mmCIF file of C-alpha atoms in Angstrom:
data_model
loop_
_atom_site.group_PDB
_atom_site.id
_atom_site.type_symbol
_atom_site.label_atom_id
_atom_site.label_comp_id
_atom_site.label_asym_id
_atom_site.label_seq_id
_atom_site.Cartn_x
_atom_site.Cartn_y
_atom_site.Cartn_z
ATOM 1 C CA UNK A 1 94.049 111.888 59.835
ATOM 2 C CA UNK A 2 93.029 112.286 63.504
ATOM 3 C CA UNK A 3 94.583 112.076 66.397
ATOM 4 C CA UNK A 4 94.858 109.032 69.054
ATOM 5 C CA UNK A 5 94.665 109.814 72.408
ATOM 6 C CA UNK A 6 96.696 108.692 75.088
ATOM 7 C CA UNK A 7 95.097 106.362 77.784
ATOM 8 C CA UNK A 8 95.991 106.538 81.003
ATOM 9 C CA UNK A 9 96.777 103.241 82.040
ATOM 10 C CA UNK A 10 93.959 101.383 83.515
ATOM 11 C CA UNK A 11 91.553 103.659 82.173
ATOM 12 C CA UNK A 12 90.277 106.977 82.368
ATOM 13 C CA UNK A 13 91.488 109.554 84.901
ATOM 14 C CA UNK A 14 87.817 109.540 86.096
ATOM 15 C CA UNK A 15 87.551 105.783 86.460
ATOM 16 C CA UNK A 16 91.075 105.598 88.243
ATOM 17 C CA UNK A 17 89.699 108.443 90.604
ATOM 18 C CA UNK A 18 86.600 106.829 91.474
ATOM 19 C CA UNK A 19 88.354 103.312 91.890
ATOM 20 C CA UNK A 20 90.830 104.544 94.133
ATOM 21 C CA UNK A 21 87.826 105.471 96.112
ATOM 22 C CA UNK A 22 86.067 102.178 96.433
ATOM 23 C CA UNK A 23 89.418 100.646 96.779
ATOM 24 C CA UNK A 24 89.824 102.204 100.291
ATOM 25 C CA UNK A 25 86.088 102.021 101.130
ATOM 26 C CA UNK A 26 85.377 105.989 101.127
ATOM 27 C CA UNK A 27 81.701 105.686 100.818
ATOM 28 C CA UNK A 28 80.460 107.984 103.167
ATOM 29 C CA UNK A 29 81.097 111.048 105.274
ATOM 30 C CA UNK A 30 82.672 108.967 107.707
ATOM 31 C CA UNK A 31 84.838 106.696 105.660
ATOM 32 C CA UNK A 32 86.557 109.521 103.160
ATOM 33 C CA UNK A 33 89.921 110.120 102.484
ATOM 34 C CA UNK A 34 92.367 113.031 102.074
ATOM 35 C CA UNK A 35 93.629 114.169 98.952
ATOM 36 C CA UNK A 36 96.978 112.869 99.142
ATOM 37 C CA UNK A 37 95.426 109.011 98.531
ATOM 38 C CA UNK A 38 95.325 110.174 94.683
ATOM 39 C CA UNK A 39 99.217 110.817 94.690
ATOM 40 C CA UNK A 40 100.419 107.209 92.890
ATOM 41 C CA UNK A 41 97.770 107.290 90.019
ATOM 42 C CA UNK A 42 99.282 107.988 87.025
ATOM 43 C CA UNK A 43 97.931 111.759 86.589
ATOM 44 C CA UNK A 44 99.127 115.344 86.111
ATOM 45 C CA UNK A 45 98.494 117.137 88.856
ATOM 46 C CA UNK A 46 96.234 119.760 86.810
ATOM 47 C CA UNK A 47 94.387 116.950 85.128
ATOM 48 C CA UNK A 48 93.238 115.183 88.670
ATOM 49 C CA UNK A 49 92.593 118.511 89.700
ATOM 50 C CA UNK A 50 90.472 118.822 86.804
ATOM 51 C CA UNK A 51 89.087 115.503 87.016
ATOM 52 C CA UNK A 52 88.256 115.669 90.530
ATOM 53 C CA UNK A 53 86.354 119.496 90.449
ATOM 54 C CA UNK A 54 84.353 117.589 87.840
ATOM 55 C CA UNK A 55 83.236 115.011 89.773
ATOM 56 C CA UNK A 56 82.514 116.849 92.323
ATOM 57 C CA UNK A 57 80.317 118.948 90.195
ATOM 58 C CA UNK A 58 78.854 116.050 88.758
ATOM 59 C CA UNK A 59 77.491 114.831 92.342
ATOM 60 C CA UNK A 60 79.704 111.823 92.001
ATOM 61 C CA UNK A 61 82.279 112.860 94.972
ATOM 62 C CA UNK A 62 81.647 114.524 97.530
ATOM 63 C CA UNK A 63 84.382 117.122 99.461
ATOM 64 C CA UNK A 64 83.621 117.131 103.161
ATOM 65 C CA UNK A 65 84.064 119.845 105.189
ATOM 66 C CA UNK A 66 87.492 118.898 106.684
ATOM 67 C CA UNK A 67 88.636 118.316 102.744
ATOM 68 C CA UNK A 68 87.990 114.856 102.670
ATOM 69 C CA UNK A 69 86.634 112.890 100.096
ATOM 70 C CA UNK A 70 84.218 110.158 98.989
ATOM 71 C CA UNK A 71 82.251 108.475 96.570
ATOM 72 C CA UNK A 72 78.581 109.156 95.930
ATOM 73 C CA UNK A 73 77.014 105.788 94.710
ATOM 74 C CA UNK A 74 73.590 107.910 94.324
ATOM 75 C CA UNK A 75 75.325 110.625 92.776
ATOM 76 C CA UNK A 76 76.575 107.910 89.878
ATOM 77 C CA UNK A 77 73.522 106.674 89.162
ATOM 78 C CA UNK A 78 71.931 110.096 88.713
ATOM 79 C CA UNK A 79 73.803 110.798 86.543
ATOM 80 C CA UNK A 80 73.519 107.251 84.636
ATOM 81 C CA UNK A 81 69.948 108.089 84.079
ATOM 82 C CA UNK A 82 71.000 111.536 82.949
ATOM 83 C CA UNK A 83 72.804 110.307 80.064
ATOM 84 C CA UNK A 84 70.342 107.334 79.443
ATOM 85 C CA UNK A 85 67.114 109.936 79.263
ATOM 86 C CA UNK A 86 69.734 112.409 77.267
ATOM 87 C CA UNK A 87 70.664 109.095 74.240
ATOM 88 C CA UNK A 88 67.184 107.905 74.641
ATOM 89 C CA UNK A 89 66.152 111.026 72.254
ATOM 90 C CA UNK A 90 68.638 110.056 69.555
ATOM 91 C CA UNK A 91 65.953 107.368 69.218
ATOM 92 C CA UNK A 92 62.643 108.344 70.437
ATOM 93 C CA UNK A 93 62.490 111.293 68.156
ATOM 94 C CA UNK A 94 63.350 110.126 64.815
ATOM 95 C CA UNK A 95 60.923 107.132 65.818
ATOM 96 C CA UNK A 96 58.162 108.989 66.670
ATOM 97 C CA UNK A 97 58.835 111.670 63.049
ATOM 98 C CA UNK A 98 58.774 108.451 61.400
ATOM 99 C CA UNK A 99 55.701 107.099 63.049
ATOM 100 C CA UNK A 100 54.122 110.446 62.198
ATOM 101 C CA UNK A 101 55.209 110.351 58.584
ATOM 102 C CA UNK A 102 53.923 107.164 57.925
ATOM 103 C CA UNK A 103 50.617 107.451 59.420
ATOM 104 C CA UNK A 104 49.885 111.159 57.546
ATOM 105 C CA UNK A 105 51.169 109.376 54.386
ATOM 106 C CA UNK A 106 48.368 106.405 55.111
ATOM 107 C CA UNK A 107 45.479 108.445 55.969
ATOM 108 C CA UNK A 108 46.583 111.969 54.394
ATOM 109 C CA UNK A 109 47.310 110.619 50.935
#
């Protein structure tokens, strides 16, 4: 039997995260926020850490210099097409064996 896990509510801790950005408009260098904006969402302290040091990593947020933060719109979408090229492979490659097994069974046999 596996295990259910707990949802935060309103979604994941890095959805809340990056909707608690848009929701104050911190968009750019300019418009970012401190840290303490994340304080109401329903999160452990380690797991927004956690979440947040990933998204940062990911290129989604960005920490400015004076600890501020925002959301990276490019950054999102970069990583969108990493994950679309990534699954694209579940189905290009068996496509293309299949392709290639058909064809050497036509003209091989």
């Amino acid at each position: 039997m596996s295990k259910k896990r707990r949802k935060s509510p309103g979604g994941t801790a890095a959805s809340l995260v990056i909707e608690a950005l848009k929701k104050r408009d911190a968009t750019s260098p300019e418009t970012a926020v401190p840290l303490k904006v994340f304080k109401d969402l329903p999160l452990q302290t380690n797991t927004l850490s956690y979440t947040i040091g990933n998204l940062i990593e990911e290129g989604i947020v960005v920490q400015t210099p004076e600890e501020k933060y925002y959301y990276d719109e490019l950054g999102f979408k970069a990583l969108e097409m990493k994950f679309v090229r990534g699954y694209s492979m579940f189905f290009i490659i068996p496509i293309a064996a299949m392709l290639l097994l058909w064809a050497a069974s036509k003209y091989l046999f």
